[in-house]
mmCIF file of C-alpha atoms in Angstrom:
data_model
loop_
_atom_site.group_PDB
_atom_site.id
_atom_site.type_symbol
_atom_site.label_atom_id
_atom_site.label_comp_id
_atom_site.label_asym_id
_atom_site.label_seq_id
_atom_site.Cartn_x
_atom_site.Cartn_y
_atom_site.Cartn_z
ATOM 1 C CA MET L 1 -47.448 -55.798 87.775
ATOM 2 C CA VAL L 2 -45.131 -58.800 87.593
ATOM 3 C CA HIS L 3 -45.915 -61.780 89.733
ATOM 4 C CA CYS L 4 -43.093 -64.172 90.776
ATOM 5 C CA ARG L 5 -43.954 -67.792 91.287
ATOM 6 C CA LYS L 6 -42.275 -69.524 94.146
ATOM 7 C CA TYR L 7 -41.070 -73.077 93.502
ATOM 8 C CA GLU L 8 -40.732 -75.400 96.428
ATOM 9 C CA GLN L 9 -37.440 -77.356 96.451
ATOM 10 C CA HIS L 10 -37.647 -80.848 97.922
ATOM 11 C CA GLY L 11 -34.546 -82.723 99.275
ATOM 12 C CA PHE L 12 -33.536 -85.491 101.675
ATOM 13 C CA THR L 13 -33.877 -84.992 105.320
ATOM 14 C CA LEU L 14 -30.976 -85.760 107.605
ATOM 15 C CA VAL L 15 -32.731 -88.875 108.817
ATOM 16 C CA GLU L 16 -33.177 -90.144 105.271
ATOM 17 C CA LEU L 17 -29.506 -89.554 104.520
ATOM 18 C CA LEU L 18 -28.456 -91.438 107.616
ATOM 19 C CA VAL L 19 -30.724 -94.353 106.785
ATOM 20 C CA ALA L 20 -29.451 -94.520 103.192
ATOM 21 C CA THR L 21 -25.843 -94.347 104.352
ATOM 22 C CA ALA L 22 -26.400 -97.088 106.892
ATOM 23 C CA LEU L 23 -28.008 -99.327 104.285
ATOM 24 C CA THR L 24 -25.160 -98.699 101.855
ATOM 25 C CA VAL L 25 -22.521 -99.455 104.472
ATOM 26 C CA THR L 26 -24.357 -102.628 105.488
ATOM 27 C CA VAL L 27 -24.601 -103.883 101.913
ATOM 28 C CA ILE L 28 -20.955 -103.074 101.152
ATOM 29 C CA GLY L 29 -19.843 -104.591 104.460
ATOM 30 C CA ALA L 30 -21.745 -107.786 103.730
ATOM 31 C CA ALA L 31 -20.226 -107.958 100.270
ATOM 32 C CA VAL L 32 -16.724 -107.445 101.674
ATOM 33 C CA LEU L 33 -17.341 -110.105 104.331
ATOM 34 C CA VAL L 34 -18.561 -112.587 101.729
ATOM 35 C CA PHE L 35 -15.556 -111.832 99.526
ATOM 36 C CA THR L 36 -13.140 -112.132 102.463
ATOM 37 C CA ASN L 37 -14.637 -115.431 103.559
ATOM 38 C CA SER L 38 -14.483 -116.691 99.994
ATOM 39 C CA VAL L 39 -10.797 -115.760 99.712
ATOM 40 C CA GLN L 40 -10.009 -117.329 103.077
ATOM 41 C CA THR L 41 -11.877 -120.526 102.184
ATOM 42 C CA SER L 42 -10.062 -120.706 98.868
ATOM 43 C CA ASN L 43 -6.732 -120.098 100.606
ATOM 44 C CA LEU L 44 -7.570 -122.747 103.206
ATOM 45 C CA ASN L 45 -8.430 -125.316 100.545
ATOM 46 C CA LEU L 46 -5.261 -124.472 98.655
ATOM 47 C CA LYS L 47 -3.113 -124.928 101.758
ATOM 48 C CA ARG L 48 -4.900 -128.174 102.560
ATOM 49 C CA SER L 49 -4.177 -129.434 99.071
ATOM 50 C CA GLU L 50 -0.534 -128.341 99.351
ATOM 51 C CA VAL L 51 0.106 -130.150 102.638
ATOM 52 C CA GLN L 52 -1.583 -133.283 101.291
ATOM 53 C CA THR L 53 0.660 -133.124 98.249
ATOM 54 C CA GLU L 54 3.766 -132.742 100.423
ATOM 55 C CA ALA L 55 2.754 -135.654 102.654
ATOM 56 C CA ARG L 56 2.084 -137.869 99.628
ATOM 57 C CA ALA L 57 5.448 -136.906 98.142
ATOM 58 C CA ALA L 58 7.150 -137.898 101.394
ATOM 59 C CA LEU L 59 5.419 -141.284 101.511
ATOM 60 C CA SER L 60 6.070 -141.920 97.828
ATOM 61 C CA GLN L 61 9.820 -141.323 98.091
ATOM 62 C CA ILE L 62 10.233 -143.392 101.256
ATOM 63 C CA THR L 63 8.248 -146.333 99.875
ATOM 64 C CA ARG L 64 10.227 -146.184 96.634
ATOM 65 C CA ASP L 65 13.474 -146.752 98.529
ATOM 66 C CA LEU L 66 11.914 -149.275 100.903
ATOM 67 C CA SER L 67 10.652 -151.342 97.975
ATOM 68 C CA GLN L 68 14.320 -151.925 97.034
ATOM 69 C CA ALA L 69 15.591 -152.433 100.595
ATOM 70 C CA GLY L 70 18.022 -155.315 100.854
ATOM 71 C CA THR L 71 18.481 -155.864 97.118
ATOM 72 C CA ALA L 72 21.837 -157.692 96.662
ATOM 73 C CA VAL L 73 22.803 -156.925 100.289
ATOM 74 C CA PRO L 74 24.363 -159.822 102.252
ATOM 75 C CA LEU L 75 21.670 -161.777 104.066
ATOM 76 C CA ASN L 76 22.793 -161.035 107.621
ATOM 77 C CA GLY L 77 23.885 -157.442 107.033
ATOM 78 C CA ILE L 78 27.252 -155.780 106.432
ATOM 79 C CA ALA L 79 29.942 -155.472 109.092
ATOM 80 C CA ILE L 80 30.739 -151.902 110.164
ATOM 81 C CA PRO L 81 32.994 -150.588 112.944
ATOM 82 C CA SER L 82 31.574 -150.173 116.440
ATOM 83 C CA LEU L 83 32.714 -149.490 119.963
ATOM 84 C CA GLY L 84 31.932 -153.056 120.900
ATOM 85 C CA THR L 85 34.340 -154.448 118.287
ATOM 86 C CA GLY L 86 37.345 -152.290 119.052
ATOM 87 C CA GLY L 87 36.475 -149.225 116.986
ATOM 88 C CA ALA L 88 34.156 -146.252 117.427
ATOM 89 C CA ASN L 89 30.426 -146.084 116.821
ATOM 90 C CA PRO L 90 29.518 -144.575 113.432
ATOM 91 C CA ASN L 91 27.265 -141.548 112.954
ATOM 92 C CA PHE L 92 23.737 -142.117 111.665
ATOM 93 C CA ALA L 93 23.250 -139.061 109.438
ATOM 94 C CA CYS L 94 26.028 -136.497 108.990
ATOM 95 C CA ASP L 95 27.673 -134.597 106.169
ATOM 96 C CA SER L 96 30.833 -132.504 106.177
ATOM 97 C CA SER L 97 29.037 -129.582 107.861
ATOM 98 C CA GLN L 98 26.866 -131.130 110.578
ATOM 99 C CA CYS L 99 25.022 -134.134 112.017
ATOM 100 C CA TYR L 100 21.241 -134.282 111.786
ATOM 101 C CA THR L 101 20.149 -136.990 114.222
ATOM 102 C CA GLY L 102 21.038 -138.380 117.615
ATOM 103 C CA VAL L 103 22.708 -141.695 118.417
ATOM 104 C CA ASP L 104 20.880 -144.805 117.220
ATOM 105 C CA PRO L 105 21.338 -147.930 119.397
ATOM 106 C CA ALA L 106 20.640 -150.265 116.466
ATOM 107 C CA TYR L 107 23.433 -148.586 114.501
ATOM 108 C CA THR L 108 26.043 -149.324 117.172
ATOM 109 C CA GLN L 109 25.814 -153.134 116.942
ATOM 110 C CA GLY L 110 28.548 -153.534 114.340
ATOM 111 C CA LEU L 111 26.167 -154.335 111.476
ATOM 112 C CA LEU L 112 24.624 -152.302 108.700
ATOM 113 C CA TYR L 113 21.177 -153.809 108.180
ATOM 114 C CA LYS L 114 18.892 -153.722 105.158
ATOM 115 C CA VAL L 115 16.613 -151.478 107.214
ATOM 116 C CA THR L 116 17.832 -149.772 110.378
ATOM 117 C CA PRO L 117 15.225 -148.051 112.593
ATOM 118 C CA GLY L 118 16.092 -144.699 114.102
ATOM 119 C CA TYR L 119 13.556 -144.555 116.911
ATOM 120 C CA THR L 120 13.088 -140.985 118.294
ATOM 121 C CA ILE L 121 16.562 -139.871 117.157
ATOM 122 C CA GLY L 122 15.183 -137.038 115.011
ATOM 123 C CA PRO L 123 14.348 -133.503 116.185
ATOM 124 C CA THR L 124 11.373 -132.867 118.463
ATOM 125 C CA ILE L 125 8.745 -130.633 116.895
ATOM 126 C CA SER L 126 5.277 -131.828 117.892
ATOM 127 C CA GLU L 127 6.925 -134.924 119.420
ATOM 128 C CA PRO L 128 10.259 -136.756 119.026
ATOM 129 C CA SER L 129 10.524 -137.803 115.380
ATOM 130 C CA ASP L 130 11.992 -140.999 113.943
ATOM 131 C CA ALA L 131 14.576 -141.643 111.248
ATOM 132 C CA ILE L 132 15.338 -144.661 109.096
ATOM 133 C CA LYS L 133 18.279 -146.021 107.109
ATOM 134 C CA ILE L 134 17.688 -148.158 104.003
ATOM 135 C CA THR L 135 20.373 -150.041 102.065
ATOM 136 C CA TYR L 136 20.439 -151.718 98.667
ATOM 137 C CA VAL L 137 22.970 -152.154 95.879
ATOM 138 C CA ASP L 138 22.810 -149.420 93.245
ATOM 139 C CA PRO L 139 21.756 -151.050 89.958
ATOM 140 C CA THR L 140 23.023 -148.121 87.861
ATOM 141 C CA LEU L 141 26.681 -149.088 88.431
ATOM 142 C CA ASP L 142 27.113 -152.723 87.409
ATOM 143 C CA TRP L 143 30.672 -153.883 88.078
ATOM 144 C CA SER L 144 29.744 -157.556 88.429
ATOM 145 C CA ALA L 145 32.206 -158.452 85.649
ATOM 146 C CA PHE L 146 35.148 -156.784 87.424
ATOM 147 C CA GLN L 147 37.036 -157.137 90.686
ATOM 148 C CA ALA L 148 39.322 -154.792 92.558
ATOM 149 C CA ALA L 149 42.789 -154.778 91.008
ATOM 150 C CA THR L 150 44.478 -153.771 94.262
ATOM 151 C CA ILE L 151 43.403 -152.867 97.800
ATOM 152 C CA ALA L 152 45.685 -150.943 100.162
ATOM 153 C CA PRO L 153 47.001 -153.053 103.066
ATOM 154 C CA ASN L 154 45.095 -150.881 105.579
ATOM 155 C CA GLY L 155 41.956 -150.775 103.414
ATOM 156 C CA GLY L 156 42.326 -147.046 102.864
ATOM 157 C CA SER L 157 41.946 -147.233 99.076
ATOM 158 C CA LEU L 158 41.328 -149.546 96.152
ATOM 159 C CA THR L 159 42.075 -149.460 92.451
ATOM 160 C CA MET L 160 39.795 -150.834 89.768
ATOM 161 C CA PRO L 161 41.165 -152.445 86.567
ATOM 162 C CA ALA L 162 41.766 -150.173 83.593
ATOM 163 C CA ALA L 163 39.052 -151.964 81.609
ATOM 164 C CA THR L 164 36.345 -151.290 84.224
ATOM 165 C CA PHE L 165 33.078 -150.228 82.611
ATOM 166 C CA PRO L 166 31.356 -147.971 83.422
ATOM 167 C CA ALA L 167 34.549 -146.142 84.257
ATOM 168 C CA VAL L 168 35.193 -145.089 87.832
ATOM 169 C CA THR L 169 34.949 -141.445 86.774
ATOM 170 C CA ASP L 170 32.082 -141.903 84.304
ATOM 171 C CA PRO L 171 30.279 -138.508 84.206
ATOM 172 C CA ALA L 172 26.826 -140.086 84.368
ATOM 173 C CA VAL L 173 27.095 -142.977 86.839
ATOM 174 C CA GLY L 174 30.680 -142.844 88.099
ATOM 175 C CA VAL L 175 31.843 -142.791 91.701
ATOM 176 C CA THR L 176 31.941 -139.465 93.568
ATOM 177 C CA PRO L 177 33.002 -138.447 97.089
ATOM 178 C CA GLY L 178 30.222 -139.304 99.529
ATOM 179 C CA ASP L 179 29.299 -142.558 97.761
ATOM 180 C CA VAL L 180 29.292 -145.837 99.665
ATOM 181 C CA ILE L 181 31.322 -148.705 98.186
ATOM 182 C CA LEU L 182 30.491 -152.303 99.124
ATOM 183 C CA LEU L 183 33.314 -154.846 99.057
ATOM 184 C CA GLN L 184 32.641 -158.603 99.250
ATOM 185 C CA ASN L 185 35.009 -161.553 99.202
ATOM 186 C CA ALA L 186 35.499 -164.950 100.799
ATOM 187 C CA TYR L 187 36.087 -163.358 104.223
ATOM 188 C CA GLY L 188 32.915 -161.315 104.374
ATOM 189 C CA SER L 189 31.711 -157.839 103.435
ATOM 190 C CA ALA L 190 32.583 -154.276 104.371
ATOM 191 C CA ILE L 191 31.833 -150.762 103.209
ATOM 192 C CA GLY L 192 33.854 -147.608 102.680
ATOM 193 C CA ILE L 193 32.766 -143.992 102.286
ATOM 194 C CA VAL L 194 34.456 -142.459 99.253
ATOM 195 C CA THR L 195 36.448 -139.340 100.100
ATOM 196 C CA SER L 196 38.273 -138.841 96.787
ATOM 197 C CA VAL L 197 38.510 -140.331 93.302
ATOM 198 C CA ALA L 198 41.464 -140.111 90.894
ATOM 199 C CA GLY L 199 41.524 -142.170 87.737
ATOM 200 C CA GLN L 200 40.872 -145.789 88.707
ATOM 201 C CA ALA L 201 41.706 -145.199 92.389
ATOM 202 C CA ILE L 202 39.047 -144.755 95.090
ATOM 203 C CA THR L 203 40.164 -143.452 98.490
ATOM 204 C CA PHE L 204 38.484 -143.998 101.859
ATOM 205 C CA GLY L 205 39.802 -141.291 104.199
ATOM 206 C CA PRO L 206 38.246 -139.759 107.338
ATOM 207 C CA ASP L 207 34.533 -139.343 106.639
ATOM 208 C CA PRO L 208 31.569 -137.581 108.308
ATOM 209 C CA LEU L 209 29.789 -140.870 109.070
ATOM 210 C CA ASN L 210 32.882 -142.298 110.786
ATOM 211 C CA ILE L 211 32.679 -145.520 108.765
ATOM 212 C CA ASN L 212 36.263 -145.490 107.479
ATOM 213 C CA GLN L 213 38.219 -146.699 110.491
ATOM 214 C CA PRO L 214 41.371 -148.475 109.269
ATOM 215 C CA GLY L 215 42.537 -148.963 112.864
ATOM 216 C CA ALA L 216 39.385 -150.766 114.041
ATOM 217 C CA LEU L 217 39.736 -154.409 114.985
ATOM 218 C CA ALA L 218 36.705 -155.456 112.930
ATOM 219 C CA GLY L 219 34.042 -154.106 110.601
ATOM 220 C CA ASN L 220 36.405 -152.299 108.243
ATOM 221 C CA ILE L 221 37.847 -153.028 104.808
ATOM 222 C CA ALA L 222 41.105 -154.284 106.326
ATOM 223 C CA ALA L 223 39.128 -157.127 107.937
ATOM 224 C CA LEU L 224 38.643 -158.596 104.444
ATOM 225 C CA ALA L 225 42.381 -159.248 104.002
ATOM 226 C CA THR L 226 43.706 -162.794 103.899
ATOM 227 C CA PRO L 227 44.338 -163.764 107.553
ATOM 228 C CA GLY L 228 48.019 -163.929 108.467
ATOM 229 C CA SER L 229 49.269 -162.797 105.070
ATOM 230 C CA ASN L 230 52.551 -160.883 105.121
ATOM 231 C CA PRO L 231 52.672 -158.723 103.144
ATOM 232 C CA VAL L 232 48.941 -158.112 103.430
ATOM 233 C CA THR L 233 46.942 -159.448 100.491
ATOM 234 C CA TYR L 234 43.259 -159.675 99.656
ATOM 235 C CA PRO L 235 41.432 -162.498 97.875
ATOM 236 C CA ALA L 236 39.312 -161.753 94.805
ATOM 237 C CA THR L 237 37.029 -158.924 95.917
ATOM 238 C CA GLN L 238 33.807 -157.833 94.244
ATOM 239 C CA VAL L 239 33.071 -154.104 94.265
ATOM 240 C CA SER L 240 29.702 -152.377 93.940
ATOM 241 C CA ARG L 241 28.074 -149.151 95.001
ATOM 242 C CA LEU L 242 25.662 -149.258 97.894
ATOM 243 C CA MET L 243 22.702 -146.974 98.294
ATOM 244 C CA MET L 244 22.705 -146.146 102.011
ATOM 245 C CA VAL L 245 19.703 -143.844 102.275
ATOM 246 C CA SER L 246 18.667 -142.068 105.474
ATOM 247 C CA TYR L 247 15.403 -140.197 106.027
ATOM 248 C CA PHE L 248 14.929 -137.714 108.854
ATOM 249 C CA ILE L 249 13.203 -134.464 109.756
ATOM 250 C CA GLN L 250 15.167 -131.218 109.667
ATOM 251 C CA SER L 251 13.877 -128.163 111.516
ATOM 252 C CA PHE L 252 14.710 -124.648 110.304
ATOM 253 C CA VAL L 253 13.398 -121.084 110.366
ATOM 254 C CA GLY L 254 11.367 -120.216 107.271
ATOM 255 C CA PRO L 255 9.710 -117.005 106.025
ATOM 256 C CA VAL L 256 6.795 -117.350 108.477
ATOM 257 C CA GLY L 257 8.788 -118.709 111.407
ATOM 258 C CA PRO L 258 9.815 -122.185 112.609
ATOM 259 C CA ASP L 259 9.329 -124.856 109.960
ATOM 260 C CA SER L 260 10.500 -128.388 109.157
ATOM 261 C CA ARG L 261 10.974 -130.682 106.173
ATOM 262 C CA LEU L 262 11.750 -134.272 105.275
ATOM 263 C CA MET L 263 15.351 -134.853 104.198
ATOM 264 C CA ARG L 264 16.931 -137.705 102.246
ATOM 265 C CA GLN L 265 20.642 -138.417 102.512
ATOM 266 C CA ASN L 266 22.573 -140.978 100.485
ATOM 267 C CA GLY L 267 25.914 -141.980 101.963
ATOM 268 C CA SER L 268 27.652 -138.887 103.290
ATOM 269 C CA HIS L 269 26.404 -136.618 100.501
ATOM 270 C CA GLN L 270 24.665 -133.428 101.554
ATOM 271 C CA PRO L 271 21.019 -134.321 102.275
ATOM 272 C CA ALA L 272 18.333 -133.000 99.964
ATOM 273 C CA PRO L 273 14.770 -131.966 100.890
ATOM 274 C CA VAL L 274 12.096 -134.419 99.766
ATOM 275 C CA ALA L 275 8.976 -132.686 101.092
ATOM 276 C CA GLU L 276 8.401 -129.337 102.776
ATOM 277 C CA HIS L 277 6.452 -128.612 105.965
ATOM 278 C CA ILE L 278 6.763 -132.159 107.304
ATOM 279 C CA GLU L 279 6.233 -131.900 111.044
ATOM 280 C CA ASP L 280 6.528 -135.515 112.146
ATOM 281 C CA LEU L 281 7.863 -138.833 110.861
ATOM 282 C CA LYS L 282 7.035 -142.100 112.609
ATOM 283 C CA PHE L 283 7.863 -145.716 111.798
ATOM 284 C CA THR L 284 6.747 -148.965 113.343
ATOM 285 C CA TYR L 285 7.865 -152.433 112.315
ATOM 286 C CA ASP L 286 6.360 -155.890 112.087
ATOM 287 C CA VAL L 287 9.113 -158.167 113.387
ATOM 288 C CA ILE L 288 9.498 -161.965 113.393
ATOM 289 C CA ASP L 289 11.036 -163.627 116.440
ATOM 290 C CA PRO L 290 13.922 -165.718 115.039
ATOM 291 C CA ILE L 291 13.364 -168.479 117.611
ATOM 292 C CA SER L 292 9.594 -168.800 118.009
ATOM 293 C CA ASN L 293 8.627 -167.277 114.634
ATOM 294 C CA ALA L 294 6.037 -165.231 116.539
ATOM 295 C CA LEU L 295 5.068 -161.910 114.947
ATOM 296 C CA THR L 296 5.372 -158.658 116.888
ATOM 297 C CA ALA L 297 3.356 -155.985 115.087
ATOM 298 C CA ASN L 298 3.954 -152.236 115.249
ATOM 299 C CA SER L 299 7.192 -152.335 117.212
ATOM 300 C CA PRO L 300 8.600 -148.784 117.266
ATOM 301 C CA ASP L 301 12.244 -149.909 117.391
ATOM 302 C CA ALA L 302 12.297 -153.574 116.196
ATOM 303 C CA VAL L 303 13.386 -154.696 119.661
ATOM 304 C CA LEU L 304 12.826 -158.350 120.605
ATOM 305 C CA GLY L 305 13.980 -160.939 123.115
ATOM 306 C CA SER L 306 14.945 -161.068 126.749
ATOM 307 C CA PRO L 307 17.060 -159.162 127.374
ATOM 308 C CA ALA L 308 15.501 -156.921 124.761
ATOM 309 C CA VAL L 309 17.869 -156.016 121.908
ATOM 310 C CA PRO L 310 17.307 -154.358 118.537
ATOM 311 C CA GLN L 311 16.846 -156.978 115.797
ATOM 312 C CA PRO L 312 16.465 -155.043 112.531
ATOM 313 C CA ASN L 313 17.360 -158.177 110.568
ATOM 314 C CA GLN L 314 13.957 -159.615 111.527
ATOM 315 C CA ILE L 315 11.885 -156.732 110.122
ATOM 316 C CA ARG L 316 9.267 -157.945 107.649
ATOM 317 C CA LYS L 317 7.013 -154.908 107.215
ATOM 318 C CA VAL L 318 7.476 -151.179 107.715
ATOM 319 C CA ASN L 319 4.579 -148.921 108.718
ATOM 320 C CA ILE L 320 5.032 -145.233 107.933
ATOM 321 C CA ASN L 321 3.228 -142.227 109.396
ATOM 322 C CA VAL L 322 3.849 -138.713 108.039
ATOM 323 C CA THR L 323 2.373 -135.478 109.377
ATOM 324 C CA SER L 324 2.576 -132.340 107.265
ATOM 325 C CA LYS L 325 1.561 -128.825 108.210
ATOM 326 C CA ALA L 326 1.108 -125.408 106.651
ATOM 327 C CA VAL L 327 0.913 -122.058 108.414
ATOM 328 C CA ARG L 328 -1.530 -119.661 106.741
ATOM 329 C CA ALA L 329 -1.585 -115.983 107.672
ATOM 330 C CA ASP L 330 -5.160 -114.616 107.505
ATOM 331 C CA LEU L 331 -6.288 -111.027 107.044
ATOM 332 C CA SER L 332 -6.160 -110.309 110.769
ATOM 333 C CA ALA L 333 -2.496 -111.376 110.861
ATOM 334 C CA ALA L 334 -3.387 -114.346 113.050
ATOM 335 C CA THR L 335 -2.074 -117.767 112.079
ATOM 336 C CA THR L 336 -3.951 -120.964 111.435
ATOM 337 C CA THR L 337 -2.122 -124.270 111.192
ATOM 338 C CA GLN L 338 -3.437 -126.904 108.809
ATOM 339 C CA ARG L 339 -2.282 -130.485 109.388
ATOM 340 C CA VAL L 340 -2.596 -133.635 107.318
ATOM 341 C CA ASN L 341 -1.662 -137.095 108.570
ATOM 342 C CA LEU L 342 -1.061 -139.926 106.078
ATOM 343 C CA THR L 343 -0.051 -143.529 106.712
ATOM 344 C CA THR L 344 0.987 -146.509 104.614
ATOM 345 C CA SER L 345 2.721 -149.873 104.989
ATOM 346 C CA ILE L 346 5.190 -151.747 102.831
ATOM 347 C CA GLY L 347 6.657 -155.247 103.055
ATOM 348 C CA PRO L 348 9.834 -155.179 100.934
ATOM 349 C CA ARG L 349 10.222 -158.561 99.231
ATOM 350 C CA ASN L 350 13.933 -158.704 100.016
ATOM 351 C CA LEU L 351 13.107 -158.616 103.733
ATOM 352 C CA SER L 352 10.450 -161.339 103.665
ATOM 353 C CA PHE L 353 11.806 -163.631 100.933
ATOM 354 C CA ARG L 354 13.775 -165.893 103.245
ATOM 355 C CA ASP L 355 10.942 -166.587 105.680
ATOM 356 C CA ARG L 356 8.359 -167.194 102.972
ATOM 357 C CA TYR L 357 10.343 -169.293 100.545
ATOM 358 C CA GLN L 358 13.158 -170.930 102.457
#
């Protein structure tokens, strides 16, 4: 007789399986949550670092130009056309395709200053943004040993001597359309926006900034001619290139939606981006009253006097405030905006020299 032994088979009950599954899901879920939070924190820190870098880049470039503001520029500014002097008001920041800012009251006074505030003339993003215009003579093109050979009677062009060095069309530092040329002689100073260059000849035709106005009664190159001369002649006239740099915010639509950046324009050349994701640009100015010598700190538009008028020529220190932002898409497709606000101040020596050492 054969006897069969029965073996009992043990397994997991349904309850045990459910408990084990729940524990496994909990552990995996916690691990995923920790990993997700770690990635988000890393992404957040990266974005924070990026916006700080952009804000620092913006401040660095602006202060670099401001440190040279006024270098070799006539003490009281440079005459430019304006509505008040029989011409038309110039544009603050335009190229051949568009204008980037609104009208600036300080820029309609018939003078190009070493520093010209552009209070709230930029686009409104978080709030109305500012702009600024900075001028100084370009040291890379030294024509101090040469003078204009001829200037057109209406100031529409000039010709440099054949021996001019560097040459007008020098490939490295020569004159190109969009440059600003400063002319100075015994009758004052004026500027022209270059519209074409051919050989030794530089032409000042219609320009986006509306600086070249040969028909204006004052503030143009023709105003430097010898008074009453017939035919029209000009005295010995020194020629140099002027850096006329404007900073402003430009808004645009980027890959993640509305965005903005800091732009730098020299003359009427196409502006170039300096720093991305710059949301706001603010300037205030420490200004000296020319009569009482009293200091007005943190003026947003360098306005003094009664009646109050813009007095950019009395600026002694510039205070800069830059706000940068970055939009980070998280795993839930929501958006988080990171902002960094940086400030600095600079007192360009060519703005304060006269008051300190006169």
